[in-house]
């Protein structure tokens, strides 16, 4: 069965042609599907067409299984149920410049980062392009508000679901669909180097964000298993290539864990490593590090750095020419970082299993 929300316009045309319907119907349907209407709700599509289409394709929007709204800042967190009953999380944050949604790219994750709640139960499956898109459409529908920015920082590793993520990017930026331009999209990776090279070749003007969290291989490998496959040098070489090809600056995420990666010596090392790799004669990439005190997850036992340690870390980076900001925490009263709501809810498993 084809997933209608995962179809590009030309694929929708082909589907319609395959059931003997004219392809101009695709032009009528595509924008409506992306506004959250199922074929049955489309008043300009006849019953016969809908019936023929339903034999080969289906329309699923994620259902809101739980919704938490922060009393502090209005951040909204959704636990969305997919058509097979598995769940993922999305978070909608409101900024001066509009609404940003943080979406999931997989059910669970297999990257194994030691501080992260999303990976505790491993990966269940990849999300389809339409299931990533569906999170945005369903949230927009629920809030009756337009969402203008997307960050792929929810559950899952986007570059471990490369083809579906790239197709999602084409769909979400399509002028007849949600029309969210690449400049309003960030993709975050734990450092899947092969995927960074592939993405660079596409030369999309999105923002690539690297979850670095440590700049020496021993520390990084101890908290992020992906570092055993691609070490810090290989990762930053890929980042430099990415900047060289696309001209888009990358941003680095660094989550501060008390006693693990938050010493002054580690800040100096981080600055040196970034400068050495990215500020060479041929590359003067502006470097930005987002510092995030680790969100404490019961199972991981990690403790966040004190506010003093965080600001000392930031100051050391600045002193060495690296711009650093401490991430503003939104939705702290609803545990807005991803993975935790799904775990609370029986790992988001279908309720029958
Ligand atoms: N797999 C991708 C995207 C999902 S994670 C990636 O690793 O980038 C989104 C961000 O949240 C990453 O920077 C990740 O390292 C960070 N993160 C995960 N668990 C966290 C926690 N407990 N506290 C703070 N940040 C966390």
XYZ file of C-alpha atoms and ligand atoms in Angstrom:
379
model
C 0.000 0.000 0.000
C 1.399 3.405 -0.942
C 1.621 6.134 1.674
C 0.020 9.235 0.176
C 1.955 11.696 2.349
C 5.229 10.143 1.214
C 4.430 10.739 -2.474
C 6.102 13.409 -4.563
C 3.654 15.129 -6.969
C 4.877 13.012 -9.879
C 4.419 9.823 -7.838
C 0.877 10.875 -7.000
C 0.250 11.438 -10.698
C 1.567 7.976 -11.478
C -0.683 6.427 -8.829
C -3.732 8.183 -10.180
C -2.885 7.143 -13.734
C -2.460 3.550 -12.550
C -6.099 3.465 -11.412
C -7.341 5.136 -14.585
C -7.706 8.671 -13.223
C -6.394 11.798 -14.950
C -3.100 13.062 -13.598
C -4.369 16.626 -13.067
C -6.096 15.270 -9.968
C -2.644 15.119 -8.362
C -2.439 18.914 -8.587
C -5.766 19.156 -6.788
C -4.896 16.625 -4.124
C -1.265 17.285 -3.209
C -1.831 20.674 -1.464
C -4.871 19.339 0.373
C -3.053 16.238 1.629
C -0.360 18.526 3.018
C -2.951 20.685 4.757
C -4.149 17.641 6.644
C -7.155 16.564 4.581
C -7.658 12.912 3.782
C -9.002 12.135 0.289
C -12.416 11.492 1.885
C -12.491 15.068 3.133
C -11.764 16.599 -0.285
C -14.962 18.075 -1.622
C -13.530 18.567 -5.112
C -12.682 14.876 -5.557
C -15.480 12.519 -6.576
C -16.352 9.360 -4.692
C -15.345 7.064 -7.567
C -11.854 8.570 -7.680
C -11.442 8.289 -3.926
C -12.499 4.649 -3.966
C -10.119 3.724 -6.770
C -7.274 5.505 -5.008
C -7.988 3.876 -1.682
C -7.357 0.462 -3.263
C -3.696 1.366 -3.857
C -2.841 4.058 -1.318
C -3.684 5.202 2.178
C -3.545 8.430 4.125
C -2.330 8.529 7.719
C -1.751 11.485 9.971
C -0.117 10.804 13.325
C -2.702 10.849 16.119
C -2.143 12.887 19.267
C -1.746 10.268 21.991
C -0.574 12.759 24.603
C -0.065 16.500 24.578
C 1.714 18.541 27.226
C 1.725 22.328 27.257
C 4.344 24.208 29.259
C 2.842 26.654 31.726
C 6.147 28.557 31.613
C 6.544 29.345 27.926
C 3.781 27.637 25.939
C 6.063 24.965 24.478
C 3.926 22.055 23.321
C 5.093 18.476 23.371
C 3.277 15.750 21.490
C 3.429 12.019 21.771
C 2.204 11.037 18.317
C 0.866 7.606 17.505
C 1.718 6.303 14.028
C -0.506 4.036 11.944
C 1.090 0.852 13.361
C 0.637 2.058 16.936
C 4.284 2.996 17.550
C 4.907 6.440 18.971
C 7.300 9.322 18.374
C 7.655 12.750 19.954
C 7.555 16.244 18.504
C 7.953 19.575 20.256
C 6.651 22.959 19.093
C 8.474 26.021 20.424
C 7.441 29.621 19.919
C 10.099 32.242 19.240
C 9.838 35.871 18.127
C 10.425 34.827 14.532
C 7.766 32.124 14.475
C 7.101 28.562 15.487
C 9.699 25.850 15.302
C 8.910 22.162 15.403
C 11.400 19.552 16.490
C 10.523 16.297 14.735
C 11.555 12.653 15.050
C 13.091 10.690 12.187
C 12.981 7.132 13.574
C 11.058 5.104 16.140
C 13.844 4.757 18.698
C 17.488 5.027 17.713
C 20.434 2.657 17.369
C 23.266 5.139 17.905
C 23.559 4.407 21.620
C 24.599 7.846 22.987
C 24.931 7.264 26.712
C 23.096 10.411 27.859
C 20.122 10.087 25.512
C 16.685 8.708 26.379
C 15.705 7.980 22.761
C 18.222 5.212 22.246
C 17.630 3.192 25.411
C 15.324 0.661 23.740
C 17.244 0.626 20.441
C 15.779 1.341 17.021
C 12.358 -0.057 16.183
C 12.066 1.246 12.627
C 12.704 4.147 10.291
C 10.016 6.730 9.714
C 8.614 7.177 6.234
C 8.952 10.623 4.656
C 5.191 11.066 5.136
C 5.471 10.229 8.836
C 8.029 13.011 9.338
C 5.866 15.395 7.350
C 2.787 14.158 9.205
C 4.173 15.349 12.546
C 4.264 18.921 11.209
C 0.862 18.722 9.559
C -0.770 17.186 12.640
C 0.787 19.770 14.971
C -0.272 22.633 12.704
C -3.769 21.251 12.556
C -3.952 20.807 16.314
C -2.602 24.297 17.046
C -4.324 26.076 14.120
C -1.061 27.928 13.658
C 1.535 27.906 10.904
C 4.866 26.334 11.709
C 7.721 28.144 9.997
C 10.857 26.261 11.033
C 11.816 22.629 11.364
C 14.623 21.062 13.346
C 15.402 17.386 12.996
C 16.476 16.906 16.575
C 13.798 14.619 17.907
C 13.991 10.853 18.297
C 16.297 9.083 15.842
C 19.393 9.757 13.783
C 18.361 11.457 10.524
C 21.466 10.360 8.613
C 20.750 6.739 9.604
C 17.486 7.074 7.626
C 19.088 9.001 4.803
C 16.864 8.324 1.792
C 13.608 8.902 3.641
C 14.959 12.074 5.242
C 16.073 13.504 1.901
C 12.669 12.736 0.403
C 11.018 14.372 3.407
C 13.140 17.481 2.817
C 11.926 17.646 -0.792
C 8.323 17.267 0.329
C 8.375 19.761 3.201
C 9.978 22.459 1.062
C 7.672 21.887 -1.910
C 5.932 25.147 -2.936
C 2.575 23.360 -3.313
C 2.919 21.739 0.089
C 4.074 23.201 3.404
C 6.647 25.295 1.539
C 9.101 25.471 4.429
C 12.350 26.519 2.749
C 15.676 24.810 3.417
C 16.958 27.922 5.150
C 14.329 27.278 7.803
C 15.402 23.687 8.350
C 18.155 22.282 10.585
C 19.330 18.721 10.550
C 21.209 17.384 13.537
C 23.536 14.384 13.448
C 25.592 12.544 16.032
C 28.325 12.286 13.381
C 27.412 9.784 10.669
C 30.291 10.850 8.450
C 29.234 8.891 5.346
C 25.888 10.712 5.460
C 27.536 14.130 5.857
C 29.468 13.583 2.605
C 26.337 12.420 0.778
C 24.339 15.387 2.053
C 27.097 17.822 1.022
C 26.754 16.581 -2.555
C 23.093 17.623 -2.588
C 24.172 21.150 -1.657
C 20.937 22.078 0.104
C 20.915 25.409 1.943
C 19.870 23.863 5.247
C 21.761 24.148 8.524
C 23.722 21.111 9.578
C 24.168 20.735 13.271
C 26.786 18.399 14.732
C 26.284 16.819 18.142
C 29.899 16.900 19.242
C 29.787 16.751 23.056
C 33.526 16.057 23.377
C 36.565 16.916 21.288
C 38.914 14.094 22.288
C 38.346 10.555 21.087
C 38.525 8.891 24.498
C 35.811 11.033 26.058
C 33.680 11.124 22.925
C 33.845 7.365 22.382
C 32.894 6.787 25.999
C 29.621 8.692 25.603
C 28.947 8.318 21.857
C 29.639 4.884 20.338
C 29.450 6.365 16.804
C 32.842 7.931 17.560
C 34.455 4.489 17.464
C 33.482 4.246 13.815
C 34.284 7.847 12.854
C 36.568 9.698 15.241
C 36.735 13.421 15.950
C 39.313 14.128 13.207
C 37.313 12.295 10.561
C 34.127 14.032 11.666
C 35.624 17.513 11.542
C 37.262 16.794 8.176
C 33.779 15.956 6.885
C 32.460 19.198 8.399
C 35.136 21.180 6.638
C 34.285 19.472 3.362
C 30.597 20.208 3.946
C 31.356 23.892 4.425
C 33.681 23.899 1.425
C 31.010 22.426 -0.851
C 27.903 24.200 0.446
C 29.246 27.422 1.963
C 26.793 26.862 4.809
C 28.137 27.224 8.287
C 27.589 24.342 10.660
C 26.706 24.594 14.275
C 27.975 22.368 17.044
C 25.963 21.075 19.959
C 27.808 20.405 23.170
C 25.849 19.027 26.083
C 27.624 19.610 29.386
C 27.830 16.659 31.761
C 29.294 17.294 35.165
C 32.756 15.759 35.578
C 32.683 14.203 32.103
C 33.240 16.878 29.475
C 32.971 20.238 31.243
C 36.475 21.108 32.499
C 38.409 24.185 31.412
C 41.044 21.945 29.853
C 38.313 20.298 27.764
C 37.013 23.719 26.671
C 40.521 24.752 25.583
C 40.945 21.474 23.725
C 37.563 21.905 22.015
C 38.486 25.407 20.865
C 41.873 24.254 19.605
C 40.474 21.292 17.729
C 37.742 23.372 16.062
C 40.162 26.141 15.135
C 42.723 23.691 13.799
C 40.226 21.910 11.573
C 37.952 24.693 10.472
C 40.017 27.864 10.545
C 42.751 26.979 8.115
C 44.072 29.197 5.357
C 41.487 27.847 2.925
C 38.548 27.813 5.276
C 37.469 30.512 7.650
C 34.210 29.023 8.677
C 32.421 30.940 11.431
C 32.141 28.523 14.326
C 29.269 28.447 16.734
C 28.895 26.140 19.699
C 25.581 25.687 21.500
C 26.109 24.671 25.086
C 23.326 22.660 26.701
C 23.457 21.477 30.302
C 22.619 17.790 29.951
C 19.009 16.966 30.573
C 19.037 14.444 33.339
C 17.506 11.134 32.292
C 16.826 8.699 35.126
C 18.427 5.715 33.375
C 21.712 7.425 32.430
C 22.870 8.690 35.808
C 24.518 11.752 34.239
C 24.323 15.023 36.137
C 24.238 18.417 34.445
C 27.032 20.916 34.929
C 26.453 23.773 37.326
C 25.535 27.186 35.878
C 29.004 28.392 36.937
C 30.715 25.562 35.069
C 28.576 26.284 31.996
C 29.446 29.970 31.909
C 33.123 29.284 32.596
C 33.129 26.824 29.678
C 31.500 29.426 27.422
C 34.007 32.102 28.471
C 36.959 29.838 27.713
C 35.604 29.149 24.226
C 35.041 32.859 23.562
C 38.573 33.611 24.714
C 39.792 31.258 22.016
C 37.700 32.834 19.287
C 34.734 30.449 19.316
C 31.246 31.893 19.618
C 29.303 30.070 22.270
C 25.739 30.420 23.453
C 24.012 28.656 26.265
C 20.824 27.154 24.909
C 17.722 28.726 26.414
C 15.724 25.979 28.021
C 12.138 25.860 26.820
C 9.469 23.626 28.247
C 11.541 22.587 31.245
C 8.359 21.822 33.191
C 7.183 19.280 30.593
C 10.480 17.461 30.037
C 10.547 18.861 26.535
C 13.706 17.155 25.362
C 12.897 14.165 23.246
C 12.678 10.520 24.133
C 11.427 10.726 27.654
C 7.697 10.883 27.039
C 7.861 7.880 24.750
C 9.728 5.904 27.409
C 7.191 6.831 30.058
C 4.520 5.517 27.749
C 5.707 1.889 27.563
C 8.375 2.809 24.986
C 5.559 4.030 22.780
C 4.668 0.487 21.809
C 1.360 -0.331 20.217
C -1.032 -0.775 23.124
C -1.905 -4.356 22.096
C 1.682 -5.693 22.348
N 20.524 11.898 16.383
C 20.637 13.299 16.143
C 19.375 14.075 16.442
C 18.605 13.725 17.678
S 19.259 14.187 19.233
C 21.816 13.871 16.895
O 22.437 13.136 17.657
O 22.154 15.019 16.688
C 19.152 15.929 19.319
C 20.176 16.553 20.233
O 19.862 16.312 21.624
C 21.582 16.023 20.041
O 22.507 17.074 20.088
C 21.729 15.099 21.222
O 23.073 14.827 21.492
C 21.019 15.887 22.296
N 20.645 15.143 23.494
C 20.234 13.864 23.592
N 19.987 13.533 24.866
C 20.229 14.640 25.586
C 20.142 14.939 26.981
N 19.787 14.016 27.871
N 20.480 16.180 27.364
C 20.852 17.126 26.468
N 20.940 16.905 25.152
C 20.639 15.673 24.716
